[in-house]
Amino acid sequence: MMNFRVIKHSLINKVLGPAAAGRFHTVGYQRQSSAAQQNIGNERSVQVFYAAGEFSRSAGRINGAKQHEAVFRIEMTVGAAARVNLSAINDPSAKPAQIAAALANYHNASSLADNALDELIDIIYGIVMDARNVDLGLAKGILSERRINQVQKDDPLPRGEYVVLTGAMNLSCRCVEQPCGETPGTGEHFNVAVDLAGDDTEQTGAAGKLGGYIKT
């Protein structure tokens, strides 16, 4: 298994998950759909997945171990409840009073969601960049230079009676990837005769052994 997969697994299961302490829940790197209600209050969600990587041409040999600059995306989702259904904002048949009420509640819920996401960013940054997590839960030497390079917040979105707000952090680190290579297999013997007109002995053809490879 390549080290970027080991790092991602450890980030989820050894760093963020155990440190949540009821403040959020970690759902993994793969994007999953979840109801807005699941992200209210301390049910804020955090997702982690491998986003990109760069293999240095100057560091390492043509064949063999390679330096891998890996980037992981930590996505955060929070929600805040409004007192009215916010669908009236985008409903062309809604009356002016309904739209005004929906907008007022939207702005209030957006402010609450914004504060909740700010707090979650504070929490996640503190966990990941804690000196005790310099190796992201792994043995020393597997990775180095772990750092959070960027934090971004998206626009709040009305979802029924809730406002949902998402944001993300880009976490990068350096690791070494050792290609596992391939192991030569036994291959298969073949013997093919070609039946030519006038060739009663049928000695025209080919025989030999196909080389096979088995991935390790």
Short mmCIF file of C-alpha atoms in Angstrom, two decimals:
data_model
loop_
_atom_site.label_atom_id
_atom_site.label_comp_id
_atom_site.label_asym_id
_atom_site.label_seq_id
_atom_site.Cartn_x
_atom_site.Cartn_y
_atom_site.Cartn_z
CA MET A 1 0.00 0.00 0.00
CA MET A 2 1.32 3.45 -0.91
CA ASN A 3 2.11 5.78 1.96
CA PHE A 4 -0.42 8.44 0.98
CA ARG A 5 -3.16 5.90 1.72
CA VAL A 6 -1.58 5.02 5.06
CA ILE A 7 -1.41 8.72 5.97
CA LYS A 8 -5.04 9.35 5.02
CA HIS A 9 -6.23 6.39 7.08
CA SER A 10 -4.22 7.55 10.08
CA LEU A 11 -5.45 11.14 9.77
CA ILE A 12 -9.03 9.90 9.94
CA ASN A 13 -8.70 7.14 12.51
CA LYS A 14 -5.79 8.21 14.73
CA VAL A 15 -5.89 12.01 14.64
CA LEU A 16 -9.29 13.55 13.90
CA GLY A 17 -11.63 10.77 15.05
CA PRO A 18 -10.19 10.26 18.54
CA ALA A 19 -9.88 14.03 19.13
CA ALA A 20 -13.46 14.90 18.15
CA ALA A 21 -14.75 14.65 21.73
CA GLY A 22 -18.34 15.24 20.61
CA ARG A 23 -17.50 18.48 18.81
CA PHE A 24 -17.82 16.99 15.32
CA HIS A 25 -17.89 13.62 13.59
CA THR A 26 -15.52 12.36 10.90
CA VAL A 27 -17.15 10.58 8.00
CA GLY A 28 -14.10 9.77 5.88
CA TYR A 29 -12.48 11.01 2.64
CA GLN A 30 -15.24 9.99 0.24
CA ARG A 31 -17.98 12.51 -0.42
CA GLN A 32 -21.19 11.34 1.16
CA SER A 33 -24.65 12.86 1.13
CA SER A 34 -26.05 13.71 4.54
CA ALA A 35 -29.16 15.47 5.74
CA ALA A 36 -28.75 19.05 6.94
CA GLN A 37 -30.10 18.03 10.37
CA GLN A 38 -27.02 15.83 10.88
CA ASN A 39 -24.76 18.90 10.83
CA ILE A 40 -26.56 21.01 13.41
CA GLY A 41 -24.72 22.04 16.57
CA ASN A 42 -22.08 19.54 17.61
CA GLU A 43 -23.10 17.22 14.79
CA ARG A 44 -20.78 19.11 12.48
CA SER A 45 -19.12 16.82 10.00
CA VAL A 46 -15.55 16.50 8.76
CA GLN A 47 -14.50 14.57 5.68
CA VAL A 48 -10.97 13.72 4.58
CA PHE A 49 -9.74 12.57 1.22
CA TYR A 50 -6.58 12.54 -0.87
CA ALA A 51 -6.85 15.46 -3.28
CA ALA A 52 -3.62 15.64 -5.29
CA GLY A 53 0.02 14.69 -5.34
CA GLU A 54 3.24 15.57 -7.10
CA PHE A 55 6.21 13.28 -7.61
CA SER A 56 9.48 15.20 -7.77
CA ARG A 57 11.64 14.57 -10.83
CA SER A 58 14.77 15.80 -9.05
CA ALA A 59 14.36 13.76 -5.87
CA GLY A 60 14.83 10.05 -6.30
CA ARG A 61 16.00 7.72 -9.04
CA ILE A 62 14.26 6.93 -12.31
CA ASN A 63 13.46 3.53 -10.89
CA GLY A 64 12.84 3.13 -7.19
CA ALA A 65 11.62 5.30 -4.34
CA LYS A 66 10.06 8.67 -5.14
CA GLN A 67 9.38 11.79 -3.08
CA HIS A 68 5.62 12.40 -2.96
CA GLU A 69 4.19 15.82 -2.14
CA ALA A 70 0.72 14.73 -1.06
CA VAL A 71 -2.25 17.04 -0.55
CA PHE A 72 -5.26 16.06 1.54
CA ARG A 73 -8.51 18.01 1.57
CA ILE A 74 -10.32 18.29 4.89
CA GLU A 75 -13.92 19.29 4.20
CA MET A 76 -16.14 20.70 6.96
CA THR A 77 -19.92 21.06 6.95
CA VAL A 78 -22.11 22.86 9.48
CA GLY A 79 -25.77 23.79 9.57
CA ALA A 80 -27.94 26.27 11.44
CA ALA A 81 -31.70 26.11 11.90
CA ALA A 82 -34.01 28.90 10.80
CA ARG A 83 -37.48 29.54 12.22
CA VAL A 84 -39.21 29.40 8.85
CA ASN A 85 -38.83 27.36 5.69
CA LEU A 86 -36.25 29.14 3.55
CA SER A 87 -37.53 27.67 0.29
CA ALA A 88 -39.63 30.83 -0.13
CA ILE A 89 -36.43 32.68 -1.10
CA ASN A 90 -36.33 30.86 -4.44
CA ASP A 91 -40.08 30.35 -4.84
CA PRO A 92 -41.44 32.65 -7.60
CA SER A 93 -44.98 32.21 -6.24
CA ALA A 94 -44.06 33.29 -2.69
CA LYS A 95 -45.69 36.43 -1.35
CA PRO A 96 -43.53 39.46 -0.40
CA ALA A 97 -44.17 38.92 3.31
CA GLN A 98 -43.03 35.28 3.02
CA ILE A 99 -39.88 36.28 1.16
CA ALA A 100 -39.08 39.02 3.70
CA ALA A 101 -39.50 36.58 6.61
CA ALA A 102 -37.40 33.95 4.85
CA LEU A 103 -34.60 36.44 4.12
CA ALA A 104 -34.53 37.66 7.72
CA ASN A 105 -34.24 34.11 9.02
CA TYR A 106 -31.73 33.22 6.31
CA HIS A 107 -29.36 36.00 7.37
CA ASN A 108 -29.72 35.08 11.03
CA ALA A 109 -29.09 31.37 10.38
CA SER A 110 -26.21 32.23 8.03
CA SER A 111 -24.52 34.18 10.82
CA LEU A 112 -24.91 31.24 13.21
CA ALA A 113 -23.55 28.81 10.62
CA ASP A 114 -20.63 31.12 9.90
CA ASN A 115 -19.69 31.27 13.58
CA ALA A 116 -20.04 27.49 13.87
CA LEU A 117 -17.74 26.94 10.90
CA ASP A 118 -15.18 29.41 12.25
CA GLU A 119 -15.13 27.47 15.48
CA LEU A 120 -14.78 24.16 13.62
CA ILE A 121 -11.87 25.53 11.59
CA ASP A 122 -10.25 26.59 14.86
CA ILE A 123 -10.73 23.09 16.30
CA ILE A 124 -9.49 21.16 13.27
CA TYR A 125 -6.46 23.40 12.78
CA GLY A 126 -5.56 23.00 16.44
CA ILE A 127 -5.80 19.21 16.22
CA VAL A 128 -3.85 18.72 13.01
CA MET A 129 -1.10 21.21 13.83
CA ASP A 130 -0.69 20.11 17.44
CA ALA A 131 2.98 19.28 18.03
CA ARG A 132 1.92 15.84 19.24
CA ASN A 133 0.49 15.14 15.78
CA VAL A 134 3.59 16.09 13.84
CA ASP A 135 3.63 12.57 12.38
CA LEU A 136 -0.18 12.39 12.01
CA GLY A 137 -0.40 9.35 14.24
CA LEU A 138 2.28 7.35 12.43
CA ALA A 139 5.81 6.27 13.31
CA LYS A 140 8.55 8.81 12.75
CA GLY A 141 10.06 8.83 9.30
CA ILE A 142 6.95 8.00 7.26
CA LEU A 143 6.12 11.64 6.55
CA SER A 144 7.56 15.11 7.01
CA GLU A 145 6.70 18.78 6.57
CA ARG A 146 3.02 18.43 7.41
CA ARG A 147 1.32 21.80 7.13
CA ILE A 148 -2.03 23.39 6.39
CA ASN A 149 -1.56 25.58 3.34
CA GLN A 150 -5.02 26.98 2.72
CA VAL A 151 -8.42 27.43 4.32
CA GLN A 152 -11.50 28.43 2.35
CA LYS A 153 -15.18 28.94 3.07
CA ASP A 154 -18.05 28.56 0.61
CA ASP A 155 -21.26 30.55 0.38
CA PRO A 156 -24.11 29.56 2.74
CA LEU A 157 -26.95 27.67 1.10
CA PRO A 158 -30.61 27.46 2.22
CA ARG A 159 -31.83 23.89 2.62
CA GLY A 160 -35.45 23.79 3.74
CA GLU A 161 -35.46 25.08 7.32
CA TYR A 162 -31.67 25.11 7.56
CA VAL A 163 -28.69 27.04 6.25
CA VAL A 164 -25.74 24.82 5.35
CA LEU A 165 -22.20 26.17 5.16
CA THR A 166 -19.13 24.28 3.98
CA GLY A 167 -15.42 24.96 4.07
CA ALA A 168 -12.16 23.13 3.47
CA MET A 169 -8.51 22.98 4.47
CA ASN A 170 -5.65 21.79 2.29
CA LEU A 171 -3.18 19.73 4.28
CA SER A 172 0.11 18.80 2.63
CA CYS A 173 3.01 16.62 3.65
CA ARG A 174 5.96 14.83 2.09
CA CYS A 175 6.45 11.09 2.07
CA VAL A 176 8.42 8.49 0.14
CA GLU A 177 6.65 6.05 -2.12
CA GLN A 178 8.36 2.76 -2.94
CA PRO A 179 6.88 1.10 -6.05
CA CYS A 180 5.98 -2.48 -5.24
CA GLY A 181 6.87 -3.54 -8.78
CA GLU A 182 5.87 -6.74 -10.49
CA THR A 183 6.97 -10.33 -9.97
CA PRO A 184 7.56 -12.45 -13.08
CA GLY A 185 4.98 -15.18 -13.35
CA THR A 186 5.31 -18.67 -14.77
CA GLY A 187 3.69 -17.78 -18.10
CA GLU A 188 1.91 -20.27 -20.32
CA HIS A 189 3.17 -22.68 -22.93
CA PHE A 190 1.71 -22.50 -26.40
CA ASN A 191 1.89 -24.66 -29.48
CA VAL A 192 0.04 -23.57 -32.59
CA ALA A 193 0.06 -25.56 -35.81
CA VAL A 194 -0.91 -23.95 -39.10
CA ASP A 195 -2.73 -26.28 -41.51
CA LEU A 196 -1.45 -25.38 -44.97
CA ALA A 197 -2.67 -26.97 -48.15
CA GLY A 198 -0.21 -29.67 -49.26
CA ASP A 199 1.49 -29.78 -45.85
CA ASP A 200 0.55 -33.27 -44.67
CA THR A 201 3.03 -33.27 -41.81
CA GLU A 202 1.62 -30.00 -40.38
CA GLN A 203 4.99 -28.85 -39.14
CA THR A 204 4.31 -25.19 -39.92
CA GLY A 205 3.52 -23.19 -36.80
CA ALA A 206 5.01 -21.80 -33.64
CA ALA A 207 5.64 -22.99 -30.11
CA GLY A 208 7.13 -21.50 -27.00
CA LYS A 209 6.26 -19.91 -23.64
CA LEU A 210 4.47 -16.67 -22.95
CA GLY A 211 6.04 -14.67 -20.16
CA GLY A 212 3.60 -13.60 -17.46
CA TYR A 213 3.70 -10.96 -14.76
CA ILE A 214 1.91 -10.97 -11.47
CA LYS A 215 1.40 -7.67 -9.66
CA THR A 216 2.49 -7.73 -6.04
#
